[in-house]
Short mmCIF file of C-alpha atoms and ligand atoms in Angstrom, two decimals:
data_model
loop_
_atom_site.label_atom_id
_atom_site.label_comp_id
_atom_site.label_asym_id
_atom_site.label_seq_id
_atom_site.Cartn_x
_atom_site.Cartn_y
_atom_site.Cartn_z
CA MET A 1 18.51 -12.18 -50.75
CA THR A 2 19.25 -13.39 -47.60
CA ASP A 3 17.35 -12.83 -44.35
CA PRO A 4 19.86 -11.34 -42.14
CA PHE A 5 17.99 -12.26 -39.40
CA HIS A 6 18.85 -15.86 -39.70
CA ILE A 7 21.46 -16.61 -37.81
CA GLU A 8 22.48 -19.99 -37.11
CA ASP A 9 26.38 -19.72 -36.25
CA GLU A 10 27.61 -17.56 -33.35
CA GLU A 11 30.00 -15.26 -36.18
CA PRO A 12 30.54 -12.36 -34.39
CA GLN A 13 28.01 -9.70 -35.33
CA PRO A 14 28.56 -5.46 -35.87
CA VAL A 15 27.51 -4.31 -32.31
CA ILE A 16 26.20 -1.26 -32.25
CA ALA A 17 27.05 1.11 -29.49
CA ASN A 18 24.96 1.17 -26.84
CA SER A 19 22.90 -1.55 -27.23
CA VAL A 20 22.62 -4.49 -24.65
CA ALA A 21 24.15 -6.18 -26.71
CA ALA A 22 27.56 -4.94 -26.54
CA GLY A 23 26.95 -6.35 -23.08
CA ALA A 24 24.95 -9.08 -23.71
CA ALA A 25 27.70 -11.92 -24.70
CA GLY A 26 26.13 -14.15 -27.56
CA ALA A 27 23.04 -11.35 -27.70
CA SER A 28 24.10 -10.67 -31.49
CA TYR A 29 20.65 -10.68 -32.54
CA LEU A 30 19.61 -7.70 -30.54
CA ALA A 31 22.39 -5.45 -32.78
CA GLN A 32 20.44 -6.38 -35.75
CA LEU A 33 17.06 -4.45 -34.61
CA ASN A 34 16.72 -0.64 -33.94
CA GLU A 35 16.20 1.66 -31.28
CA ALA A 36 12.34 0.47 -30.68
CA GLN A 37 12.43 -2.81 -31.93
CA ARG A 38 14.73 -3.24 -29.33
CA ASP A 39 12.58 -1.57 -26.21
CA ALA A 40 9.86 -3.26 -27.72
CA VAL A 41 12.06 -7.02 -27.06
CA GLU A 42 14.07 -6.07 -24.30
CA ALA A 43 10.84 -4.85 -22.18
CA LEU A 44 10.05 -7.95 -21.49
CA ASP A 45 8.01 -7.60 -18.01
CA GLY A 46 4.33 -6.26 -17.68
CA PRO A 47 2.27 -6.21 -20.84
CA THR A 48 3.61 -4.95 -23.81
CA LEU A 49 1.52 -3.57 -27.27
CA VAL A 50 4.29 -3.11 -29.67
CA LEU A 51 1.90 -0.97 -32.86
CA ALA A 52 2.83 -0.81 -35.76
CA GLY A 53 2.37 -0.65 -39.71
CA ALA A 54 2.70 -3.24 -42.35
CA GLY A 55 7.14 -4.45 -42.98
CA THR A 56 7.98 -2.16 -39.67
CA GLY A 57 9.39 -5.96 -38.08
CA LYS A 58 6.62 -7.26 -35.52
CA THR A 59 7.47 -10.50 -36.42
CA ARG A 60 11.21 -10.07 -35.87
CA VAL A 61 10.43 -8.19 -32.94
CA LEU A 62 8.27 -11.11 -31.02
CA THR A 63 10.62 -13.87 -32.58
CA THR A 64 13.65 -11.89 -30.68
CA ARG A 65 11.94 -11.76 -27.46
CA LEU A 66 11.06 -15.09 -27.39
CA ALA A 67 14.71 -16.22 -28.26
CA HIS A 68 15.45 -13.54 -25.25
CA LEU A 69 13.00 -15.03 -23.18
CA LEU A 70 14.98 -18.24 -23.51
CA ARG A 71 18.01 -17.12 -23.06
CA PHE A 72 18.07 -14.59 -20.79
CA ARG A 73 15.41 -14.55 -18.16
CA GLN A 74 15.73 -18.70 -17.77
CA VAL A 75 12.61 -18.94 -19.09
CA ARG A 76 11.76 -22.57 -19.90
CA PRO A 77 10.17 -23.14 -23.33
CA TYR A 78 7.16 -24.67 -22.27
CA GLU A 79 6.26 -21.79 -19.99
CA VAL A 80 6.01 -19.73 -22.95
CA LEU A 81 3.10 -19.14 -25.15
CA ALA A 82 3.31 -17.79 -28.53
CA VAL A 83 0.10 -17.15 -30.84
CA THR A 84 0.51 -16.79 -34.68
CA PHE A 85 -2.12 -16.40 -37.42
CA THR A 86 -1.01 -19.17 -39.51
CA ASN A 87 0.55 -22.82 -39.08
CA LYS A 88 3.04 -21.62 -41.43
CA ALA A 89 4.27 -18.40 -39.86
CA ALA A 90 4.30 -20.89 -36.71
CA ARG A 91 6.54 -23.10 -37.99
CA GLU A 92 9.23 -20.63 -39.47
CA MET A 93 8.95 -18.66 -35.77
CA ARG A 94 9.63 -21.91 -33.93
CA GLU A 95 12.60 -22.15 -36.73
CA ARG A 96 14.08 -18.95 -36.50
CA VAL A 97 14.16 -19.44 -32.03
CA ALA A 98 15.85 -22.41 -32.14
CA GLY A 99 18.62 -20.95 -34.26
CA LEU A 100 18.25 -17.83 -31.96
CA VAL A 101 19.24 -19.89 -28.74
CA GLY A 102 20.59 -22.77 -30.54
CA GLY A 103 18.89 -25.21 -29.20
CA PRO A 104 15.48 -26.88 -29.13
CA ALA A 105 12.45 -24.94 -29.73
CA GLU A 106 9.61 -28.00 -29.97
CA ALA A 107 8.59 -27.59 -26.20
CA ILE A 108 7.61 -23.70 -26.32
CA TRP A 109 3.51 -23.56 -26.85
CA LEU A 110 3.51 -22.36 -29.85
CA GLY A 111 1.12 -22.23 -32.46
CA THR A 112 -2.24 -20.71 -33.95
CA PHE A 113 -5.16 -20.20 -31.76
CA HIS A 114 -7.04 -23.52 -33.20
CA ALA A 115 -3.77 -25.63 -32.40
CA LEU A 116 -3.06 -24.25 -29.15
CA GLY A 117 -6.74 -24.67 -27.89
CA ALA A 118 -6.51 -28.33 -30.09
CA ARG A 119 -3.77 -28.91 -27.70
CA MET A 120 -5.80 -27.95 -24.16
CA LEU A 121 -8.68 -29.76 -25.31
CA ARG A 122 -7.18 -32.83 -25.97
CA LYS A 123 -5.41 -32.63 -22.22
CA HIS A 124 -9.31 -31.90 -20.54
CA ALA A 125 -11.23 -33.65 -22.78
CA GLU A 126 -13.50 -35.13 -20.85
CA LEU A 127 -14.06 -31.84 -18.50
CA ILE A 128 -16.27 -30.82 -21.34
CA GLY A 129 -17.76 -33.83 -22.68
CA LEU A 130 -15.64 -34.87 -24.85
CA GLN A 131 -12.33 -38.06 -25.29
CA SER A 132 -9.18 -36.76 -26.23
CA ASN A 133 -9.37 -38.55 -29.36
CA PHE A 134 -12.00 -36.36 -30.74
CA THR A 135 -12.40 -35.25 -34.72
CA ILE A 136 -12.13 -32.03 -35.77
CA LEU A 137 -14.79 -31.38 -38.19
CA ASP A 138 -14.11 -29.89 -41.47
CA THR A 139 -16.26 -26.81 -42.55
CA ASP A 140 -17.97 -29.05 -45.68
CA ASP A 141 -18.89 -31.21 -43.03
CA GLN A 142 -20.36 -28.90 -40.61
CA VAL A 143 -22.57 -27.98 -43.02
CA ARG A 144 -23.95 -31.31 -43.59
CA LEU A 145 -24.25 -31.97 -39.92
CA LEU A 146 -26.12 -28.64 -40.08
CA LYS A 147 -28.15 -29.43 -43.52
CA GLN A 148 -29.67 -32.54 -41.70
CA LEU A 149 -30.83 -31.12 -38.37
CA LEU A 150 -32.47 -28.51 -40.53
CA GLU A 151 -34.28 -31.29 -42.46
CA ALA A 152 -35.36 -32.68 -39.56
CA SER A 153 -37.15 -30.16 -38.49
CA ASN A 154 -38.78 -28.85 -41.53
CA ILE A 155 -36.70 -25.72 -42.23
CA ASP A 156 -37.06 -24.76 -45.67
CA SER A 157 -33.70 -24.90 -46.99
CA LYS A 158 -33.93 -22.70 -49.77
CA ARG A 159 -35.08 -19.00 -47.73
CA TRP A 160 -32.48 -20.89 -44.71
CA PRO A 161 -29.53 -22.32 -46.63
CA ALA A 162 -27.41 -24.49 -44.47
CA ARG A 163 -23.93 -22.94 -45.10
CA VAL A 164 -25.79 -18.81 -44.38
CA MET A 165 -27.39 -20.49 -40.80
CA MET A 166 -23.88 -22.38 -40.71
CA GLY A 167 -21.89 -18.96 -40.42
CA VAL A 168 -24.48 -16.93 -38.52
CA ILE A 169 -23.15 -20.26 -35.63
CA GLN A 170 -19.54 -19.84 -36.47
CA ARG A 171 -19.96 -15.77 -35.49
CA TRP A 172 -21.64 -16.32 -32.88
CA LYS A 173 -19.03 -19.23 -31.65
CA ASP A 174 -16.32 -16.23 -32.77
CA ARG A 175 -17.47 -13.37 -30.06
CA GLY A 176 -17.85 -16.51 -27.32
CA LEU A 177 -20.99 -17.43 -27.58
CA THR A 178 -22.70 -20.49 -26.24
CA PRO A 179 -25.98 -21.46 -26.93
CA ASP A 180 -27.23 -20.19 -23.62
CA LYS A 181 -25.81 -16.86 -24.69
CA VAL A 182 -27.33 -15.91 -27.60
CA THR A 183 -29.93 -13.61 -27.32
CA ALA A 184 -33.68 -13.86 -28.89
CA ALA A 185 -33.32 -11.17 -30.31
CA GLU A 186 -29.83 -11.70 -32.03
CA ALA A 187 -31.48 -14.49 -33.13
CA GLY A 188 -34.11 -12.86 -34.79
CA ASP A 189 -36.33 -14.73 -37.16
CA LEU A 190 -33.13 -17.32 -38.20
CA ALA A 191 -34.73 -20.63 -39.26
CA GLY A 192 -38.04 -19.66 -38.95
CA GLY A 193 -36.61 -18.93 -35.12
CA ARG A 194 -35.63 -21.58 -34.75
CA LEU A 195 -31.69 -21.20 -34.95
CA VAL A 196 -30.03 -21.32 -31.65
CA THR A 197 -32.33 -24.52 -31.27
CA LEU A 198 -30.69 -25.57 -33.90
CA TYR A 199 -27.77 -24.89 -32.54
CA GLU A 200 -28.06 -26.41 -29.39
CA GLU A 201 -28.60 -29.40 -30.93
CA TYR A 202 -25.91 -29.24 -33.76
CA GLN A 203 -23.48 -28.62 -30.35
CA GLU A 204 -24.84 -31.84 -28.67
CA ARG A 205 -24.31 -33.65 -31.99
CA LEU A 206 -21.31 -33.54 -32.07
CA ARG A 207 -20.22 -34.57 -28.87
CA ILE A 208 -22.25 -37.76 -29.62
CA LEU A 209 -20.12 -37.82 -32.64
CA ASN A 210 -17.17 -36.63 -30.50
CA ALA A 211 -16.27 -34.27 -32.27
CA ALA A 212 -15.24 -30.28 -32.71
CA ASP A 213 -15.47 -27.72 -35.15
CA PHE A 214 -13.05 -24.98 -35.53
CA GLY A 215 -14.71 -22.97 -33.19
CA ASP A 216 -15.26 -24.61 -30.59
CA LEU A 217 -12.17 -25.83 -30.44
CA LEU A 218 -11.41 -21.85 -28.33
CA LEU A 219 -15.02 -21.69 -27.05
CA HIS A 220 -14.99 -25.41 -25.31
CA CYS A 221 -11.36 -23.66 -24.03
CA LEU A 222 -14.00 -20.52 -22.30
CA THR A 223 -15.90 -22.87 -20.71
CA LEU A 224 -13.59 -25.36 -19.48
CA PHE A 225 -12.03 -22.60 -17.70
CA ASN A 226 -15.20 -20.88 -16.79
CA GLN A 227 -16.19 -23.96 -14.88
CA ASN A 228 -12.44 -25.51 -13.99
CA GLU A 229 -10.45 -22.80 -11.94
CA ASP A 230 -7.92 -25.29 -11.00
CA VAL A 231 -7.09 -25.93 -14.50
CA LEU A 232 -7.16 -22.31 -15.62
CA LYS A 233 -5.30 -21.73 -12.43
CA GLU A 234 -2.53 -24.35 -14.03
CA TYR A 235 -2.21 -22.40 -17.46
CA GLN A 236 -1.61 -19.15 -15.74
CA GLN A 237 0.77 -20.50 -14.01
CA ARG A 238 2.40 -22.48 -16.53
CA PHE A 239 2.85 -19.37 -18.85
CA ARG A 240 5.10 -17.17 -17.71
CA TYR A 241 5.43 -15.50 -21.10
CA ILE A 242 2.77 -14.92 -23.65
CA LEU A 243 3.03 -13.51 -27.29
CA VAL A 244 1.16 -12.63 -29.87
CA ASP A 245 1.09 -12.08 -33.51
CA GLU A 246 -1.43 -10.26 -35.94
CA TYR A 247 -2.73 -9.18 -33.45
CA GLN A 248 -5.63 -7.07 -34.44
CA ASP A 249 -7.60 -10.43 -36.18
CA THR A 250 -8.05 -11.36 -33.13
CA ASN A 251 -11.67 -12.49 -32.35
CA VAL A 252 -13.78 -12.36 -29.25
CA ALA A 253 -13.23 -15.90 -27.96
CA GLN A 254 -9.84 -15.50 -29.04
CA TYR A 255 -9.09 -12.37 -26.74
CA LEU A 256 -10.84 -13.65 -23.87
CA TRP A 257 -8.74 -16.85 -23.77
CA LEU A 258 -5.50 -14.66 -24.07
CA ARG A 259 -7.34 -12.43 -21.19
CA LEU A 260 -7.77 -15.35 -19.31
CA LEU A 261 -4.51 -17.23 -19.49
CA ALA A 262 -3.03 -13.88 -18.75
CA GLN A 263 -4.29 -12.56 -15.47
CA GLY A 264 -1.30 -15.12 -13.68
CA HIS A 265 1.74 -13.47 -14.77
CA ARG A 266 0.11 -10.77 -17.17
CA ASN A 267 3.35 -10.63 -19.33
CA ILE A 268 1.61 -10.33 -22.33
CA ALA A 269 3.03 -8.82 -25.52
CA CYS A 270 1.09 -8.39 -28.50
CA VAL A 271 1.98 -6.93 -32.09
CA GLY A 272 -0.12 -5.82 -34.30
CA ASP A 273 -1.63 -3.54 -36.47
CA ASP A 274 -4.68 -1.48 -36.28
CA ASP A 275 -4.89 -0.42 -39.67
CA GLN A 276 -4.72 -3.65 -41.36
CA SER A 277 -7.32 -5.77 -39.35
CA ILE A 278 -8.40 -7.77 -42.31
CA TYR A 279 -10.21 -10.61 -41.10
CA ALA A 280 -13.44 -8.87 -39.93
CA TRP A 281 -15.98 -10.58 -42.27
CA ARG A 282 -14.50 -13.94 -39.74
CA GLY A 283 -15.26 -11.90 -36.23
CA ALA A 284 -12.05 -9.98 -35.94
CA GLU A 285 -12.34 -7.13 -33.52
CA VAL A 286 -9.73 -4.62 -33.82
CA GLY A 287 -11.24 -2.97 -30.73
CA ASN A 288 -9.25 -5.70 -28.93
CA ILE A 289 -6.27 -3.76 -30.06
CA LEU A 290 -7.93 -0.80 -29.18
CA ARG A 291 -8.70 -1.95 -25.84
CA PHE A 292 -4.91 -3.23 -24.97
CA GLU A 293 -4.28 -0.29 -22.92
CA GLU A 294 -7.64 -0.94 -20.74
CA ASP A 295 -7.22 -4.10 -19.70
CA PHE A 296 -3.96 -4.15 -19.15
CA PRO A 297 -3.38 -0.91 -17.19
CA GLY A 298 -0.15 0.61 -16.98
CA ALA A 299 0.87 -1.11 -20.72
CA LYS A 300 3.98 0.18 -22.44
CA VAL A 301 3.05 0.67 -26.27
CA VAL A 302 6.00 0.49 -28.63
CA ARG A 303 5.65 1.85 -32.40
CA LEU A 304 7.85 1.09 -34.96
CA GLU A 305 7.39 2.88 -37.67
CA GLN A 306 10.57 2.46 -39.59
CA ASN A 307 9.56 0.58 -42.73
CA TYR A 308 12.08 -2.31 -44.30
CA ARG A 309 10.07 -3.16 -47.11
CA SER A 310 8.42 -0.26 -49.06
CA THR A 311 9.88 2.95 -51.08
CA ALA A 312 8.94 6.30 -49.79
CA PRO A 313 6.44 6.93 -52.31
CA ILE A 314 4.53 3.75 -51.71
CA LEU A 315 4.78 4.65 -47.50
CA ALA A 316 3.01 7.96 -48.91
CA ALA A 317 0.68 7.02 -50.69
CA ALA A 318 -0.07 4.44 -48.16
CA SER A 319 -0.49 7.21 -45.21
CA ALA A 320 -2.38 9.58 -46.53
CA LEU A 321 -5.28 6.76 -47.60
CA ILE A 322 -4.65 5.22 -44.47
CA ALA A 323 -5.24 8.37 -42.53
CA HIS A 324 -8.50 8.51 -43.46
CA ASN A 325 -9.11 4.79 -40.75
CA GLU A 326 -11.11 5.91 -37.84
CA GLY A 327 -10.51 4.05 -34.67
CA ARG A 328 -6.59 4.25 -35.05
CA LEU A 329 -4.32 4.48 -32.15
CA GLY A 330 -1.77 6.27 -35.14
CA LYS A 331 1.33 6.37 -36.45
CA THR A 332 3.09 7.11 -39.27
CA LEU A 333 5.93 4.58 -41.78
CA TRP A 334 9.31 6.22 -42.33
CA THR A 335 11.42 4.84 -44.83
CA GLU A 336 15.11 5.16 -44.87
CA GLY A 337 15.67 3.89 -49.07
CA GLU A 338 15.88 6.91 -51.40
CA GLY A 339 14.58 6.33 -54.62
CA GLY A 340 11.72 4.88 -55.91
CA ASP A 341 9.68 5.37 -58.41
CA PRO A 342 6.34 7.72 -58.11
CA ILE A 343 2.72 5.64 -57.45
CA ILE A 344 0.90 5.71 -60.82
CA VAL A 345 -3.00 5.68 -60.47
CA ARG A 346 -4.71 5.57 -63.87
CA GLY A 347 -8.70 4.86 -63.36
CA LEU A 348 -9.87 2.24 -66.53
CA TRP A 349 -12.94 0.66 -67.53
CA ASP A 350 -12.88 -2.56 -67.26
CA GLY A 351 -10.77 -5.62 -66.72
CA GLU A 352 -9.65 -6.06 -70.01
CA GLU A 353 -7.98 -2.47 -70.54
CA GLU A 354 -6.56 -2.68 -67.24
CA ALA A 355 -5.13 -5.62 -68.23
CA ARG A 356 -4.27 -4.19 -72.10
CA PHE A 357 -2.44 -1.68 -70.54
CA ILE A 358 -0.98 -3.06 -67.86
CA SER A 359 0.23 -5.52 -70.24
CA ASP A 360 1.74 -2.38 -73.09
CA HIS A 361 4.09 -1.29 -70.02
CA ILE A 362 5.46 -4.36 -69.25
CA GLU A 363 6.13 -4.69 -73.12
CA ASP A 364 7.54 -1.56 -73.06
CA LEU A 365 9.74 -1.97 -69.72
CA GLN A 366 11.10 -5.02 -71.30
CA ARG A 367 12.08 -3.86 -74.44
CA ARG A 368 12.84 0.12 -74.34
CA GLY A 369 13.15 -0.59 -70.13
CA ARG A 370 13.85 3.08 -67.73
CA ASP A 371 16.88 5.34 -68.19
CA GLY A 372 18.31 2.37 -70.89
CA THR A 373 18.24 -0.53 -69.26
CA PRO A 374 15.36 -3.27 -70.16
CA ILE A 375 13.40 -4.74 -67.87
CA ALA A 376 13.36 -8.56 -67.17
CA LEU A 377 10.21 -9.88 -66.66
CA GLN A 378 11.15 -11.88 -63.46
CA ASP A 379 11.44 -8.25 -62.42
CA MET A 380 8.37 -7.68 -62.45
CA ALA A 381 4.93 -8.46 -60.60
CA ILE A 382 1.42 -7.57 -60.85
CA LEU A 383 -0.62 -7.67 -57.54
CA VAL A 384 -4.21 -7.86 -57.68
CA ARG A 385 -7.24 -7.27 -54.67
CA ALA A 386 -8.65 -11.18 -55.34
CA GLY A 387 -7.42 -13.96 -57.30
CA PHE A 388 -10.42 -13.91 -59.44
CA GLN A 389 -8.77 -10.99 -61.30
CA THR A 390 -5.97 -12.58 -62.75
CA ARG A 391 -8.00 -14.05 -65.57
CA GLU A 392 -8.02 -11.02 -67.82
CA PHE A 393 -3.96 -11.18 -67.29
CA GLU A 394 -3.41 -14.25 -67.98
CA GLU A 395 -5.40 -14.63 -71.01
CA ARG A 396 -3.45 -11.02 -72.75
CA PHE A 397 -0.51 -12.62 -71.53
CA LEU A 398 -1.13 -15.98 -73.37
N1 ADP B 1 15.53 -3.48 -38.04
C1 ADP B 1 15.95 -4.40 -39.54
N2 ADP B 1 16.97 -4.26 -40.35
C2 ADP B 1 16.60 -4.67 -41.33
N3 ADP B 1 15.76 -5.51 -41.59
C3 ADP B 1 14.43 -5.96 -41.10
C4 ADP B 1 14.48 -4.76 -39.34
N4 ADP B 1 13.58 -5.56 -38.86
C5 ADP B 1 12.86 -6.40 -40.19
N5 ADP B 1 13.61 -6.18 -41.25
C6 ADP B 1 12.76 -7.04 -41.92
O1 ADP B 1 11.63 -6.47 -42.30
C7 ADP B 1 10.87 -7.36 -43.68
C8 ADP B 1 9.62 -7.34 -42.37
O2 ADP B 1 9.47 -7.65 -41.06
P1 ADP B 1 8.53 -8.02 -40.03
O3 ADP B 1 9.08 -8.60 -39.23
O4 ADP B 1 7.64 -9.73 -41.14
O5 ADP B 1 7.32 -7.30 -40.32
P2 ADP B 1 6.25 -7.21 -40.20
O6 ADP B 1 5.64 -8.08 -39.37
O7 ADP B 1 6.33 -6.00 -39.26
O8 ADP B 1 5.52 -6.92 -41.38
C9 ADP B 1 11.83 -8.32 -43.30
O9 ADP B 1 12.32 -8.80 -44.15
C10 ADP B 1 12.40 -8.04 -42.11
O10 ADP B 1 13.93 -9.31 -42.22
MG1 MG B 2 4.33 -10.26 -39.58
#
């Protein structure tokens, strides 16, 4: 299947009546959006929140918006800050934008929060006590370092394991808390009441090693901005437009970082799904999305509700479940797609029985098929919630 969004050339595209695309020569990509998506792309100025469910084209909107800015706003690539949640997503977006604008997209500040934070820090490292070639520690390095500090303080590592304590420190960092901002109540009796001191020592050691951990990439930026108004001003002025994908997954540190940077031009567009936050365990605050309109008064809110990925029965089942979520801004997904099998819900005793039931079903589909047409194995898929759950299936299929 080819993705119609990949436009490498300027082949004439079917133009939808009344769309701006009809007037804007060369903007054939606008014709590939539905009305709500186009609305979200064309609201270039001011704060915009695109609120949408899975498979409604959020990423497509963001990518098109970026292309549209470069093409019709005479915005220069280096004046745009675009944040994605993974490096892979960043790469894809860069390729797509390059395809759409037919030019280099290298100069765009496009990447994950971590990558962008690191890029800023390398430029101003000395202002927060590092050198620009600082190393970035991985999780194992972090835990090892903290373990040394715990041992040096004679803290019982059975009772207060380094990995767990590191997790606590990380959550503080996710919330934008430097050691001086962690309250005594917050720290409680962790590590025998000494975790804040250890956090302090840990930061000091990182500095001596000329190193930063992932949390620091954002946290140091916040410190940098708060202590150096001129640096913050420079970035605020530079980034005329800011775009953020998967906004529901931002943590407080990332949110503060964005909010500071967006104060200059206030042209910030975030896309996200208030029903899809999957990173609560690492500090994501779905409240960030619920609060957008308060932070950016006059924000334009666009809802995308047409889904391009799933059949109607799947959407209906998902919506019925999601309706129970608390603290949502609300939207209803629908699709133009017709048909689709009804969903079968079957409660089974354990994983083994589950694997047996599913594999019998698959064999049946393969042999007798549906409506007399056998279905090939390559057209079937099994999804599980977590990796370990595939084991029973693998054993069954051997
Ligand atoms: N207006 C549209 N017309 C046809 N297909 C679309 C449209 N908008 C999105 N799609 C397709 O729907 C799928 C989901 O789009 P994506 O931007 O990844 O959604 P999201 O980020 O909301 O999950 C992609 O395959 C995309 O090409
Ligand atoms: Mg997406």
